[in-house]
Short mmCIF file of C-alpha atoms and ligand atoms in Angstrom, two decimals:
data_model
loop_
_atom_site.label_atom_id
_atom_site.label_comp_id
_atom_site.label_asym_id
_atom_site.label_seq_id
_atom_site.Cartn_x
_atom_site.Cartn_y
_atom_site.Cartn_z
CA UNK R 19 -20.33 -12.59 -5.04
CA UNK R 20 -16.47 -12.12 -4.96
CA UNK R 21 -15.42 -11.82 -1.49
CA UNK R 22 -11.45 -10.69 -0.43
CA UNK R 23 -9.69 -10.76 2.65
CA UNK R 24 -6.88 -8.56 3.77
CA UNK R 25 -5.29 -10.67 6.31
CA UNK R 26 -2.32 -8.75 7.98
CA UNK R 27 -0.62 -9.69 11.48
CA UNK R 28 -0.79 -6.89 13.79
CA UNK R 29 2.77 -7.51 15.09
CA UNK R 30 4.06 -4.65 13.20
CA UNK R 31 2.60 -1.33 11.05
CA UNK R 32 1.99 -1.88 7.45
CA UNK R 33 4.82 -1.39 5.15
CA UNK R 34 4.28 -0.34 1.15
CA UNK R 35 4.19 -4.08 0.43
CA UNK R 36 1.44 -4.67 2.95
CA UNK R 37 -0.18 -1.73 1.55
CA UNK R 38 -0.19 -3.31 -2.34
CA UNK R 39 -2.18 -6.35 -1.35
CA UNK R 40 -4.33 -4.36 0.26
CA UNK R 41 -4.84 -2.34 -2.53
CA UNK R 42 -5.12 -5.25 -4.46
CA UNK R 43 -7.78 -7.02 -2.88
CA UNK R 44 -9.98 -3.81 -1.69
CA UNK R 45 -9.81 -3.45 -6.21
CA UNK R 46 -10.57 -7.17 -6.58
CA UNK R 47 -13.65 -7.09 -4.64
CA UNK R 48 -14.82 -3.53 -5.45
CA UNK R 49 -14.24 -3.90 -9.29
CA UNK R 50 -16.97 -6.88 -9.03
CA UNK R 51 -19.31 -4.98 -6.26
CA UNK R 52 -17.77 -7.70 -3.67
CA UNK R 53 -16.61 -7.48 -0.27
CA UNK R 54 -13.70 -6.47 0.66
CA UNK R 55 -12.75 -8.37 4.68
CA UNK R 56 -10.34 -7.15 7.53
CA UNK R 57 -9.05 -10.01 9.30
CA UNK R 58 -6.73 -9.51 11.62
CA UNK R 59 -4.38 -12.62 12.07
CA UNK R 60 -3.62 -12.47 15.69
CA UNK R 61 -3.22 -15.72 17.11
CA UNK R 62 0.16 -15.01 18.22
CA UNK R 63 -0.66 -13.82 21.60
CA UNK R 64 2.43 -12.13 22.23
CA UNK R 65 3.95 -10.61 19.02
CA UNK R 66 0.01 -8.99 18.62
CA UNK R 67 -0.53 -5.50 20.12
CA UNK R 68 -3.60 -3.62 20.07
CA UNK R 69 -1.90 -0.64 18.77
CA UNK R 70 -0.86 -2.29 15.79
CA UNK R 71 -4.80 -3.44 15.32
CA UNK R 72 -5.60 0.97 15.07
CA UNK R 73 -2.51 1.58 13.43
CA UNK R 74 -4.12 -0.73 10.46
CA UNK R 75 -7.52 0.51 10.58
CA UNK R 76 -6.51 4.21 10.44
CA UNK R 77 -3.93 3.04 7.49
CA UNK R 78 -6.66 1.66 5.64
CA UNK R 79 -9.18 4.65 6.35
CA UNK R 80 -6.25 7.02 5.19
CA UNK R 81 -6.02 5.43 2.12
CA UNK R 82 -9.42 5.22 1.56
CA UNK R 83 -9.46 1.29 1.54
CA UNK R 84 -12.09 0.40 4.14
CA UNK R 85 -13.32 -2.62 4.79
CA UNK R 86 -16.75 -3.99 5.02
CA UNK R 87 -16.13 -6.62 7.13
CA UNK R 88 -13.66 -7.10 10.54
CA UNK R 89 -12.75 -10.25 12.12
CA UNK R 90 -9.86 -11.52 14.41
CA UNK R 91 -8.59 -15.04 15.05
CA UNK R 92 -7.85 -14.45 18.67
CA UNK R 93 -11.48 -14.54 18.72
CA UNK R 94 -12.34 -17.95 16.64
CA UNK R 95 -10.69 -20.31 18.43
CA UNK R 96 -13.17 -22.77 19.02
CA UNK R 97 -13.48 -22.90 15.45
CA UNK R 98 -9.87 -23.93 14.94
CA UNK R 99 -10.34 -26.62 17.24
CA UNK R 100 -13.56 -27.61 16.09
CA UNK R 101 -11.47 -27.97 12.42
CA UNK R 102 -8.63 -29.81 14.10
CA UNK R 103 -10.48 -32.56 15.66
CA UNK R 104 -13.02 -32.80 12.76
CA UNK R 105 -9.51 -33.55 10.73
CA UNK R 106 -7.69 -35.44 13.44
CA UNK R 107 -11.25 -37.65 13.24
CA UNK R 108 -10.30 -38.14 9.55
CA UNK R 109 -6.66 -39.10 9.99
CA UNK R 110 -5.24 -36.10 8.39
CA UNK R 111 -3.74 -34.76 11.51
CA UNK R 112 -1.21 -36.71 13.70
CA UNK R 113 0.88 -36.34 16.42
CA UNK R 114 4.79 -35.27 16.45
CA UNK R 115 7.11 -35.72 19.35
CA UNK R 116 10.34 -34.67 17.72
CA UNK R 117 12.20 -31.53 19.38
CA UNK R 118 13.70 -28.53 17.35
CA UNK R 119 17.20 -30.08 17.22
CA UNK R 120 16.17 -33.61 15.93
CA UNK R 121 14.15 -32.05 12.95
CA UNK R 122 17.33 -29.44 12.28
CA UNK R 123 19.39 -32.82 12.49
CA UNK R 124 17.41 -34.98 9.79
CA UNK R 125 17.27 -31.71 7.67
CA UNK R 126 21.14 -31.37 7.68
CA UNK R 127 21.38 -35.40 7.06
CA UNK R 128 19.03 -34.85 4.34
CA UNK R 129 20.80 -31.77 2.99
CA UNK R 130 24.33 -33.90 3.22
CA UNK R 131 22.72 -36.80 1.44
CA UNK R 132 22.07 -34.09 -1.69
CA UNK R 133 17.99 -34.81 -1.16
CA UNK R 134 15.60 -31.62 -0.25
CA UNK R 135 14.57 -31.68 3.23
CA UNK R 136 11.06 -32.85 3.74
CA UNK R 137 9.73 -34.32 6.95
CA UNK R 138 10.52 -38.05 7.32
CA UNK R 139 6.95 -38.77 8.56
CA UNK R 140 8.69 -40.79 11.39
CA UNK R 141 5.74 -39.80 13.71
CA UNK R 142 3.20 -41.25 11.20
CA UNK R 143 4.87 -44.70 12.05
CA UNK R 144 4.69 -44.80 15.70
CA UNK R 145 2.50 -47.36 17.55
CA UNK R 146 0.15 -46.60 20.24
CA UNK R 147 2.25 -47.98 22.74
CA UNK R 148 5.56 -45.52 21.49
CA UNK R 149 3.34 -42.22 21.84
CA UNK R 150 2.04 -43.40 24.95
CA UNK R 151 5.72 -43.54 25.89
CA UNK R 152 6.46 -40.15 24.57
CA UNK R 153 3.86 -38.73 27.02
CA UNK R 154 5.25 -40.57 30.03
CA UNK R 155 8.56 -39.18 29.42
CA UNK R 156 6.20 -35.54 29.21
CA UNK R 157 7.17 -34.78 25.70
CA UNK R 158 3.95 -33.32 24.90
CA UNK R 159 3.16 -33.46 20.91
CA UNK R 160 2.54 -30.80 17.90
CA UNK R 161 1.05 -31.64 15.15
CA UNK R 162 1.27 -32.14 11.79
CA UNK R 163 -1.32 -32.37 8.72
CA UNK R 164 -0.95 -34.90 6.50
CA UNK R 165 -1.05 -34.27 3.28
CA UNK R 166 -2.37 -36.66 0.47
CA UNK R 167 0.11 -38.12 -1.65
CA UNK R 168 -1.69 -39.71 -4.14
CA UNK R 169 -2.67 -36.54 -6.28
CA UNK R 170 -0.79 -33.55 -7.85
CA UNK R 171 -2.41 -30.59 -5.84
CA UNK R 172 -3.17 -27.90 -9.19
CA UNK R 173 -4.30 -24.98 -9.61
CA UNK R 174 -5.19 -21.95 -12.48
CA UNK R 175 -3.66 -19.50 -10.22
CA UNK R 176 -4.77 -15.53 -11.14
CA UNK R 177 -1.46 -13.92 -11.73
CA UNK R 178 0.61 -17.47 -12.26
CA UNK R 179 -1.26 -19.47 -14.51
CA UNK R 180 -1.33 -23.37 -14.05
CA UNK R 181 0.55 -24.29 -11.11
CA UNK R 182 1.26 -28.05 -10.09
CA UNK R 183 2.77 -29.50 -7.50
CA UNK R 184 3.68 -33.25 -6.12
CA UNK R 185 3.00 -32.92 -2.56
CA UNK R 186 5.34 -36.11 -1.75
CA UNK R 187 7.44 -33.33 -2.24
CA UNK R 188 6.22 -30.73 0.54
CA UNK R 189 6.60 -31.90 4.82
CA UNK R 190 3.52 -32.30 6.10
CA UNK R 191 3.31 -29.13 7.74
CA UNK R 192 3.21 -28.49 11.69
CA UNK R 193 -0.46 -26.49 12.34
CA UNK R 194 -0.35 -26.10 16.07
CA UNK R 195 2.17 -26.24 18.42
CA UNK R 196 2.93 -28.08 21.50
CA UNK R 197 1.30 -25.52 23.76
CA UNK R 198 -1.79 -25.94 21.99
CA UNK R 199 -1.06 -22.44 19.71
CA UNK R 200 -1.98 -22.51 16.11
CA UNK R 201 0.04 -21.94 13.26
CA UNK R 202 -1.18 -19.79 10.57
CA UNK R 203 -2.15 -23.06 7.97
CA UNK R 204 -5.23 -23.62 9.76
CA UNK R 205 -6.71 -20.43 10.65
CA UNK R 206 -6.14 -19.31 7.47
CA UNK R 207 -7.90 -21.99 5.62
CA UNK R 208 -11.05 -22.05 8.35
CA UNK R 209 -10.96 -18.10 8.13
CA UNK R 210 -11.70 -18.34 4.51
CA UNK R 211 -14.43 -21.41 4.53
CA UNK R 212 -16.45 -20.28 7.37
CA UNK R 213 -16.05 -16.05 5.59
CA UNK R 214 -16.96 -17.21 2.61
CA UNK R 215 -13.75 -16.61 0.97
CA UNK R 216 -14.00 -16.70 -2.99
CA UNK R 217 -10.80 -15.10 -3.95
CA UNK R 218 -7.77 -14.84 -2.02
CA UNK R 219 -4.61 -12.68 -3.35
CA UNK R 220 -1.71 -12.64 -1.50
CA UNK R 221 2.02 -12.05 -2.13
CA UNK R 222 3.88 -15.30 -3.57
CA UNK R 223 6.24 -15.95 -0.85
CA UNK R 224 2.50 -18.11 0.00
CA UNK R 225 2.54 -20.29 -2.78
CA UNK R 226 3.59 -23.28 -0.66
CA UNK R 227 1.13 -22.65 1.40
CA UNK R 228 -1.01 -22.76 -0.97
CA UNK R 229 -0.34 -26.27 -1.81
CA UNK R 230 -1.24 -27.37 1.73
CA UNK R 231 -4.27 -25.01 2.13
CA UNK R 232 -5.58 -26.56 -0.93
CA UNK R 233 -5.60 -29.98 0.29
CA UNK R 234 -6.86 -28.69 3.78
CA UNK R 235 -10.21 -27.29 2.17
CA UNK R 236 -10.96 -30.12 0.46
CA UNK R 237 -9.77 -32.31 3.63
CA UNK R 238 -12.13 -29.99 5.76
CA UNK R 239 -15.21 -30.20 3.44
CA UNK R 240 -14.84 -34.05 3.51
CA UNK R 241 -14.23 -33.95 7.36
CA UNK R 242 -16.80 -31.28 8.37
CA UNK R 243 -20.17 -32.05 7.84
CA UNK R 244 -21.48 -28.71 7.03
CA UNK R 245 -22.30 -27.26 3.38
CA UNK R 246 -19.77 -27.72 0.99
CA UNK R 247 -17.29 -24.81 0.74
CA UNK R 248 -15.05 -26.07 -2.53
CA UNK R 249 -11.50 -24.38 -2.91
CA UNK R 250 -11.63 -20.24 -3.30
CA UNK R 251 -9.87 -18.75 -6.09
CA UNK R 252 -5.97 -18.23 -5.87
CA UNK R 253 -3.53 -15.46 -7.15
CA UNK R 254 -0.33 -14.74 -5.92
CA UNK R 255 1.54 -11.49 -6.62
CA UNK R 256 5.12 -10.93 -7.78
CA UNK R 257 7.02 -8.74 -4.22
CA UNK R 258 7.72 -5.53 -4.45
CA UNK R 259 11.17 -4.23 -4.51
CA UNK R 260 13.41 -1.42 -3.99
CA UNK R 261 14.30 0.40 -7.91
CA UNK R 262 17.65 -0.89 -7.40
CA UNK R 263 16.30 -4.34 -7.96
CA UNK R 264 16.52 -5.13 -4.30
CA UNK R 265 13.90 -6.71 -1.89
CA UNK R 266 15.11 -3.07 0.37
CA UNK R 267 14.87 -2.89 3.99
CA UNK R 268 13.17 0.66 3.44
CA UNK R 269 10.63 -1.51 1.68
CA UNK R 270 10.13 -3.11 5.01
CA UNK R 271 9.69 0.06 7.14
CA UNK R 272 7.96 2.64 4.39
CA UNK R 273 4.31 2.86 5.38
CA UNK R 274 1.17 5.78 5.30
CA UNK R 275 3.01 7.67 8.16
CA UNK R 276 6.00 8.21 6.28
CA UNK R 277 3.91 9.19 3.52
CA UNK R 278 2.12 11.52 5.72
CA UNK R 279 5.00 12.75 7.36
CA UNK R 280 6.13 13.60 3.29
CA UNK R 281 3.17 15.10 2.13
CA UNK R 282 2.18 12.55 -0.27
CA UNK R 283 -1.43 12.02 -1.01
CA UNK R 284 -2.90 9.02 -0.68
CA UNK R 285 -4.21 9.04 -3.98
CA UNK R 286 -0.69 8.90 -5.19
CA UNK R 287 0.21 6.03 -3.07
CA UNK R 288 -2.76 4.45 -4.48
CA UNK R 289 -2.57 4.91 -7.89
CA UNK R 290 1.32 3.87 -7.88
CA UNK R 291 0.57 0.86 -6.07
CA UNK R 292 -2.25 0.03 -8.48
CA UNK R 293 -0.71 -0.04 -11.32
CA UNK R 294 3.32 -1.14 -10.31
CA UNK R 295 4.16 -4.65 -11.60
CA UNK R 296 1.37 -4.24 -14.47
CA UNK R 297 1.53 -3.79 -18.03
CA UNK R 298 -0.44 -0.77 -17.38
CA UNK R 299 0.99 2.76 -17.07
CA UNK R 300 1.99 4.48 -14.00
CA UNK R 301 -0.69 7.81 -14.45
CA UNK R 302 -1.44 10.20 -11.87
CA UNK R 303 -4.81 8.86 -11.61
CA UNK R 304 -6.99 9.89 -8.24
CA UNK R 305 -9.85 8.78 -9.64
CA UNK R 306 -10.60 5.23 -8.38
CA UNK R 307 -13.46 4.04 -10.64
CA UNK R 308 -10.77 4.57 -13.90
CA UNK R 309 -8.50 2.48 -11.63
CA UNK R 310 -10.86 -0.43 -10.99
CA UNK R 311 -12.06 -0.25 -14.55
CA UNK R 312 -8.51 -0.90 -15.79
CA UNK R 313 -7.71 -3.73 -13.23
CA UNK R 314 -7.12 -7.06 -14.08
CA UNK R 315 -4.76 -9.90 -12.73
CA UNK R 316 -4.15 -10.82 -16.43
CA UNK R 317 -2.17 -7.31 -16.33
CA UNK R 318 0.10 -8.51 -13.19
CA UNK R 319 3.49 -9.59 -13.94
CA UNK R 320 5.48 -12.54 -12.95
CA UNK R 321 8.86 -10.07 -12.25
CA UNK R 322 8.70 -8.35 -9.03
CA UNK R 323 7.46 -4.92 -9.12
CA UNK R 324 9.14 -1.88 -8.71
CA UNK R 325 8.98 0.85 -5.89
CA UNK R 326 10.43 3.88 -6.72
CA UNK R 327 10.46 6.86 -4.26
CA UNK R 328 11.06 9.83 -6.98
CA UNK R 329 8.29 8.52 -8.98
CA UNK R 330 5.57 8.40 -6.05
CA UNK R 331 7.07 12.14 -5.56
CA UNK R 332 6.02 12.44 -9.62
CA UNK R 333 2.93 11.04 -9.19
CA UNK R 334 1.98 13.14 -5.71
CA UNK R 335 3.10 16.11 -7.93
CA UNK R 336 0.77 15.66 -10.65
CA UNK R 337 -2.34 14.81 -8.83
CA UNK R 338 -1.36 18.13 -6.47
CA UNK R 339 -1.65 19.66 -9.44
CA UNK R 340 -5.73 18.28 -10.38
CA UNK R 341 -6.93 18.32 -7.02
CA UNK R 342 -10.27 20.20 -6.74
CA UNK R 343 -9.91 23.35 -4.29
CA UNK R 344 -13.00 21.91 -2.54
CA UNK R 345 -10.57 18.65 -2.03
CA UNK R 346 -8.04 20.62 -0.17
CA UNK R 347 -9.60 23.79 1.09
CA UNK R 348 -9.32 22.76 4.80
CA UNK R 349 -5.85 22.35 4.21
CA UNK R 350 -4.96 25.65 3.06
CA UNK R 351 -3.72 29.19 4.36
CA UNK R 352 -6.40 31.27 5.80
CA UNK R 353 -7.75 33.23 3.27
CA UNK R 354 -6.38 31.41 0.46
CA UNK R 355 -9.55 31.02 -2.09
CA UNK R 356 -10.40 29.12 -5.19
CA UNK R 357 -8.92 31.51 -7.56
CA UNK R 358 -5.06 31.27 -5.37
CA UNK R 359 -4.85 27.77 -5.35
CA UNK R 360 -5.56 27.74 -8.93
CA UNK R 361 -2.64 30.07 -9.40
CA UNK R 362 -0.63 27.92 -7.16
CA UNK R 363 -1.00 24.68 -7.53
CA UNK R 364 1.05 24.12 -10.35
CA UNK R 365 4.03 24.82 -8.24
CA UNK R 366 3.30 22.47 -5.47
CA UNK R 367 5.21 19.40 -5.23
CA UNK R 368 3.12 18.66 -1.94
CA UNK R 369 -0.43 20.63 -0.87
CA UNK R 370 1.85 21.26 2.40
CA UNK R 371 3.92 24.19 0.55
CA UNK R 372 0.44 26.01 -0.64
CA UNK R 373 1.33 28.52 2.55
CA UNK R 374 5.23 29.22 1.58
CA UNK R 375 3.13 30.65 -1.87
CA UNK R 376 0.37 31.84 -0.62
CA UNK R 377 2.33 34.36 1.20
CA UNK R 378 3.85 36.33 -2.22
CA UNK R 379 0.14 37.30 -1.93
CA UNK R 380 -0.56 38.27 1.26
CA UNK R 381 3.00 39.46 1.75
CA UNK R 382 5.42 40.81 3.44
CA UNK R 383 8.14 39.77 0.25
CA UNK R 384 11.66 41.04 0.20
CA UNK R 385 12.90 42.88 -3.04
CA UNK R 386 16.22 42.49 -4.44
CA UNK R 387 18.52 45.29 -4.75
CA UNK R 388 17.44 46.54 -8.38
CA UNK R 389 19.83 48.51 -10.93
CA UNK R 390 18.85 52.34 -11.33
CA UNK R 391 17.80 51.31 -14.91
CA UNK R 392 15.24 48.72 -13.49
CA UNK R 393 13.97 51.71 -10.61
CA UNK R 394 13.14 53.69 -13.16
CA UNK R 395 11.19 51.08 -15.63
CA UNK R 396 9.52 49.61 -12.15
CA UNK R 397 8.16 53.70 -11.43
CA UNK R 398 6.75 53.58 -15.18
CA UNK R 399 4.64 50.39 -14.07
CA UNK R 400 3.44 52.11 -10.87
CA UNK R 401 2.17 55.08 -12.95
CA UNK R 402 1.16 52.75 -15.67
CA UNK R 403 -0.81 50.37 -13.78
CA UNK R 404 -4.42 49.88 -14.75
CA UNK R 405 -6.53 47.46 -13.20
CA UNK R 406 -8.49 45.68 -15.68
CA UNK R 407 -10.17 42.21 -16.27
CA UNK R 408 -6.56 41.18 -17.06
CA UNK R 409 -3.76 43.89 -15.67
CA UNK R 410 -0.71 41.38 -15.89
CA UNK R 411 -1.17 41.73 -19.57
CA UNK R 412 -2.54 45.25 -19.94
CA UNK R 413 0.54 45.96 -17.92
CA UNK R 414 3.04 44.23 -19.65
CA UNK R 415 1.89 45.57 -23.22
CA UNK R 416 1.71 49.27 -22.15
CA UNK R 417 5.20 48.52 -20.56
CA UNK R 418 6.66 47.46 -24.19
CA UNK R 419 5.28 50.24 -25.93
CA UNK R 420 6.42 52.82 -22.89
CA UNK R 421 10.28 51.28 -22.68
CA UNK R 422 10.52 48.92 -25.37
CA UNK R 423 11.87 46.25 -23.32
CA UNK R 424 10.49 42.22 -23.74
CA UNK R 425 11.19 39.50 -22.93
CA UNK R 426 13.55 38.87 -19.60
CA UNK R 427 14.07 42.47 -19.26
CA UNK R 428 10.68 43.10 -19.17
CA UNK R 429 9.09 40.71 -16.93
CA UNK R 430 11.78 39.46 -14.73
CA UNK R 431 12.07 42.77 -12.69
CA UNK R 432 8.38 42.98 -12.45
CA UNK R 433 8.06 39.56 -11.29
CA UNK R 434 10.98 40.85 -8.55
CA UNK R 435 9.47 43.16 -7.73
CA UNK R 436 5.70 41.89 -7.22
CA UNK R 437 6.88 38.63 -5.63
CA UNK R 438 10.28 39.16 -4.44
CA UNK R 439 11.15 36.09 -6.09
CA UNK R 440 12.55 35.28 -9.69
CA UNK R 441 10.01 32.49 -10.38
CA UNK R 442 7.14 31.03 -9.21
CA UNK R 443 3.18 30.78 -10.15
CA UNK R 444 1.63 32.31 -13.37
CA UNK R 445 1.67 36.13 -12.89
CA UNK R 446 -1.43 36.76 -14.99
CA UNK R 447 -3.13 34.49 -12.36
CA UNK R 448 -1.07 35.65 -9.07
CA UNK R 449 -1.89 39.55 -10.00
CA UNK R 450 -4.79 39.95 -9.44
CA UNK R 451 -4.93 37.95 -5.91
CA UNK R 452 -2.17 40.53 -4.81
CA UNK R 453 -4.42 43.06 -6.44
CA UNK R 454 -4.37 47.38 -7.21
CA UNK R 455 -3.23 48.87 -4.07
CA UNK R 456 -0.95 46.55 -2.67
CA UNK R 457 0.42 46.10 -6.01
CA UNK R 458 1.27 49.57 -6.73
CA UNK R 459 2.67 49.65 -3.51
CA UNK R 460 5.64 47.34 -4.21
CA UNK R 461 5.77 48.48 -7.35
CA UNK R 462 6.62 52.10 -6.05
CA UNK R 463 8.72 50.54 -3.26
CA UNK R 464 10.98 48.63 -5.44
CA UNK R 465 11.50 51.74 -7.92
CA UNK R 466 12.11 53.39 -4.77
CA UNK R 467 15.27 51.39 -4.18
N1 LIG M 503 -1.16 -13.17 8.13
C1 LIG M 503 -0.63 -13.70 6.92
C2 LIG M 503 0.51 -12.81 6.44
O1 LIG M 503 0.54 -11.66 6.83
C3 LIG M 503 -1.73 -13.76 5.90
C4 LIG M 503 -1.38 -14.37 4.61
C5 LIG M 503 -2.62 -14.60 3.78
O2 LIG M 503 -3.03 -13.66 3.11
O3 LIG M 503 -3.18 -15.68 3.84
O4 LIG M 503 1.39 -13.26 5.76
#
């Protein structure tokens, strides 16, 4: 069974690119009947705030992408440590004494020198007797995994294809810190063992990681007795950018409250965000199931995909436009039925502005001043009004025959008159809502002057 993981830190609120790999993996695990995991990667005590922890859940339930499955570092721990000394027992994990400035110093040497800056593995070579020295002074040690060097680490990535890489050419990477606190290597890579893990999407500023995490599953299924977890599944998707071809700092702080704030429907966010960076079409699809059935990571692009504002403001538009009244009925204007947002809906940019239409029905409207030629054609509809299964058009057609007028002429002052406004939803439809009486009534108040 295909199992994803939505791993976000909770030292911030989800921004639009957060939101895609959500997506993402919520469609990866859905389209196959999977699970779809919540882990929350908080092992950095103080950036992590509780409110950030809701904030994500209610993101997730507002876009309709919830999980089946929560877990938090903060509260695996002995896990993490159980991994570390199961590796440290192995030899892939060794002890570092070299401050901040040294390592910034042999990365500028090796920068000056023209070679890429990888960990000199200096702490590899100490004896006994130097560490023991180390400690005596009180340096206290991180540490560092070591990778193998003896094999390419490969793999058929999702969205990538093959991907190879010599990992003489990678620093063994620091996993926990001096004061004991982990990096996010190693929780990451226990996370997805001990979940059961089988597919893990993720943007590709982790490729790199990647690498590493690769050789740390196979390092921890050699190191940890238990069953035999093998190496998940990896994909790594293209960022998103701004449409100016930007990684944009609104990017960075868009997220569903902004949305909200805008009136945008979730759908919309989700079925840009599905579809973005694909060679499939941006649609205004709110169904989800035509979604998942059109997903595949063979679709994804290697370019970065595109966020464009206007066309989630497109997309919002055009779904406004489908939605079911029972969808959005407890959103609407009191007394607003099934028949007036049918006649309304196709003017809505947002579900928001149903009450700004809504009240052409219910009224009051303002008439503009008309010309004594337009009183006098708007008394003839008063008298000529006849309430029908269709009045707009029995209207309109006695109204030719009666003054001759079409076109403009003939059904902009009506309009005026009825509405107060020069435009707006489908008379035929908005008519009857207003219905007899109150219609005659502006009808004779406008002719009135
Ligand atoms: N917490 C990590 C991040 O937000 C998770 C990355 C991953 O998916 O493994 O970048």
């Amino acid at each position: 069974m295909t199992t994803t993981r939505f791993a976000p830190s909770p030292t911030g609120r989800l921004h639009v690119g957060n939101i895609r790999t959500a997506l993402h993996n919520w469609m990866l695990a859905r389209k196959s009947g999977g699970r779809f995991l919540l882990r929350i990667d908080d092992t950095d005590a103080e950036r992590s705030r509780e409110d950030y922890v809701e904030a994500i859940r209610a993101d997730l339930a507002w876009l309709g992408l919830e999980p089946d499955g929560e877990e938090r570092q903060s509260e695996r721990l002995t896990l993490y440590d159980a991994a570390f000394e199961a590796l440290r027992e192995a030899g892939r994990v060794y002890p570092a004494y070299e401050s901040a400035q040294e390592l910034e110093l042999k990365r500028k040497i090796a920068l000056g020198r023209g070679k890429p800056p990888i960990y000199d593995r200096a702490a590899l070579a100490l004896g006994d007797a130097e560490r023991a020295a180390k400690e005596a002074e009180g340096v206290a040690p991180h540490w560092r995994f070591k990778l193998d060097h003896d094999e390419p680490i490969a793999w058929q990535d999702g969205i990538r294809g093959a991907q190879k890489f010599d990992p003489a050419q990678l620093s063994d990477p620091v996993i926990r810190r001096a004061d004991g606190s982990w990096l996010y290597t190693l929780p990451s890579t226990v996370d997805d063992r001990e979940m059961g893990v089988t597919s893990v999407l993720r943007g590709e500023d982790h490729v790199s990681n990647t690498a590493v995490q690769i050789q740390m599953f196979t390092a921890l299924d050699a190191a940890q007795h238990s069953a035999q977890h093998g190496v998940p599944d990896f994909a790594h998707e293209a960022l998103l950018i701004g449409k100016e071809g930007k990684l944009s700092k609104r990017i960075g702080s868009l997220g569903c409250d902004a949305f909200r704030e805008r009136g945008i429907e979730p759908e919309a966010v989700v079925a840009l965000l599905a579809r973005i960076g694909t060679s499939l079409p941006v649609e205004p699809i709110a169904d989800r199931q035509l979604l998942l059935d059109g997903f595949d990571l063979a679709t994804f692009s290697r370019a970065p995909a595109k966020f464009d504002e206007a066309e989630l403001e497109r997309l919002n538009a055009a779904i406004v436009h489908a939605m079911d009244f029972a969808a959005v009925a407890d959103r609407l204007p009191e007394g607003m039925d099934e028949a007036g947002w049918h006649a309304i809906r196709p003017n809505l940019a947002h579900v928001g502005e149903a009450a700004e239409w809504w009240r052409l029905v219910t009224g009051p409207i303002e008439n503009p001043a008309f010309s004594p030629d337009d009183r006098a054609f708007l008394a003839e509809a008063a008298r000529l009004l006849n309430w029908g299964d269709d009045p707009w058009h029995a209207l309109a057609e006695s109204l030719k025959q009666a003054t001759g007028r079409k076109g403009k002429p003939l059904f902009l002052p009506l309009r005026q008159a009825l509405t107060g406004m020069d435009h707006g939803p489908d008379m035929r439809e908005l008519l009857p809502l207003i219905g007899e009486a109150e219609a005659r009534t502006r009808l004779e108040r406008a002719s009135a002057g």
